Amino acid sequence: MRCSCPVCGDFMIHAESDASCVCPSCLRRCSACLGTDSVLSRESILAMKQANAAQKDAGKKE
């Protein structure tokens, strides 16, 4: 994923040292696109899959 820095707009580069990106201009760090702040449990993923399948089934019946 290519992200622009929300502070200055420059292209952010993936940091080698950790799971984040760093802006070469203003040095802002970000981990939004890498999903490091959005860890889901196996149960949560399964529930999302089942909800998606149920929604698709409901759409087919209409």
Short mmCIF file of C-alpha atoms in Angstrom, two decimals:
data_model
loop_
_atom_site.label_atom_id
_atom_site.label_comp_id
_atom_site.label_asym_id
_atom_site.label_seq_id
_atom_site.Cartn_x
_atom_site.Cartn_y
_atom_site.Cartn_z
CA MET A 1 0.00 0.00 0.00
CA ARG A 2 1.25 3.47 -0.80
CA CYS A 3 0.41 6.13 1.72
CA SER A 4 0.95 9.84 1.83
CA CYS A 5 1.88 11.47 5.09
CA PRO A 6 -1.20 13.02 6.74
CA VAL A 7 0.98 15.87 8.03
CA CYS A 8 2.97 16.99 4.96
CA GLY A 9 1.65 14.82 2.09
CA ASP A 10 4.96 13.21 1.09
CA PHE A 11 5.20 9.50 0.26
CA MET A 12 5.80 7.41 3.38
CA ILE A 13 8.36 4.60 3.34
CA HIS A 14 8.16 1.31 5.25
CA ALA A 15 10.60 1.34 8.16
CA GLU A 16 13.01 -1.59 8.38
CA SER A 17 13.17 -1.52 12.18
CA ASP A 18 9.51 -2.06 13.04
CA ALA A 19 6.01 -2.47 11.62
CA SER A 20 5.43 1.13 10.66
CA CYS A 21 6.07 3.67 7.93
CA VAL A 22 8.10 6.84 8.30
CA CYS A 23 7.88 10.10 6.38
CA PRO A 24 11.32 11.10 5.05
CA SER A 25 10.38 14.80 5.24
CA CYS A 26 8.78 15.34 8.64
CA LEU A 27 9.70 11.96 10.25
CA ARG A 28 6.10 11.19 11.28
CA ARG A 29 5.58 7.48 11.97
CA CYS A 30 2.38 5.65 11.11
CA SER A 31 1.14 2.05 11.31
CA ALA A 32 -2.44 2.46 10.02
CA CYS A 33 -2.04 0.67 6.69
CA LEU A 34 -0.04 -2.18 8.18
CA GLY A 35 -2.84 -3.23 10.51
CA THR A 36 -0.64 -3.26 13.61
CA ASP A 37 -3.39 -1.60 15.63
CA SER A 38 -6.12 -3.91 14.38
CA VAL A 39 -5.28 -7.42 15.52
CA LEU A 40 -8.34 -9.65 15.31
CA SER A 41 -8.93 -12.95 17.04
CA ARG A 42 -9.69 -16.11 15.09
CA GLU A 43 -13.25 -15.96 16.39
CA SER A 44 -13.71 -12.38 15.17
CA ILE A 45 -12.49 -13.29 11.70
CA LEU A 46 -14.82 -16.30 11.58
CA ALA A 47 -17.77 -14.16 12.69
CA MET A 48 -17.05 -11.61 9.93
CA LYS A 49 -16.85 -14.42 7.37
CA GLN A 50 -20.18 -15.86 8.52
CA ALA A 51 -21.85 -12.43 8.50
CA ASN A 52 -20.59 -11.81 4.97
CA ALA A 53 -21.90 -15.21 3.79
CA ALA A 54 -25.30 -14.54 5.41
CA GLN A 55 -25.50 -11.15 3.71
CA LYS A 56 -24.73 -12.71 0.33
CA ASP A 57 -27.38 -15.39 0.90
CA ALA A 58 -29.96 -12.73 1.81
CA GLY A 59 -29.15 -10.87 -1.42
CA LYS A 60 -29.68 -14.01 -3.53
CA LYS A 61 -33.16 -14.61 -2.07
CA GLU A 62 -34.46 -11.17 -3.08
#
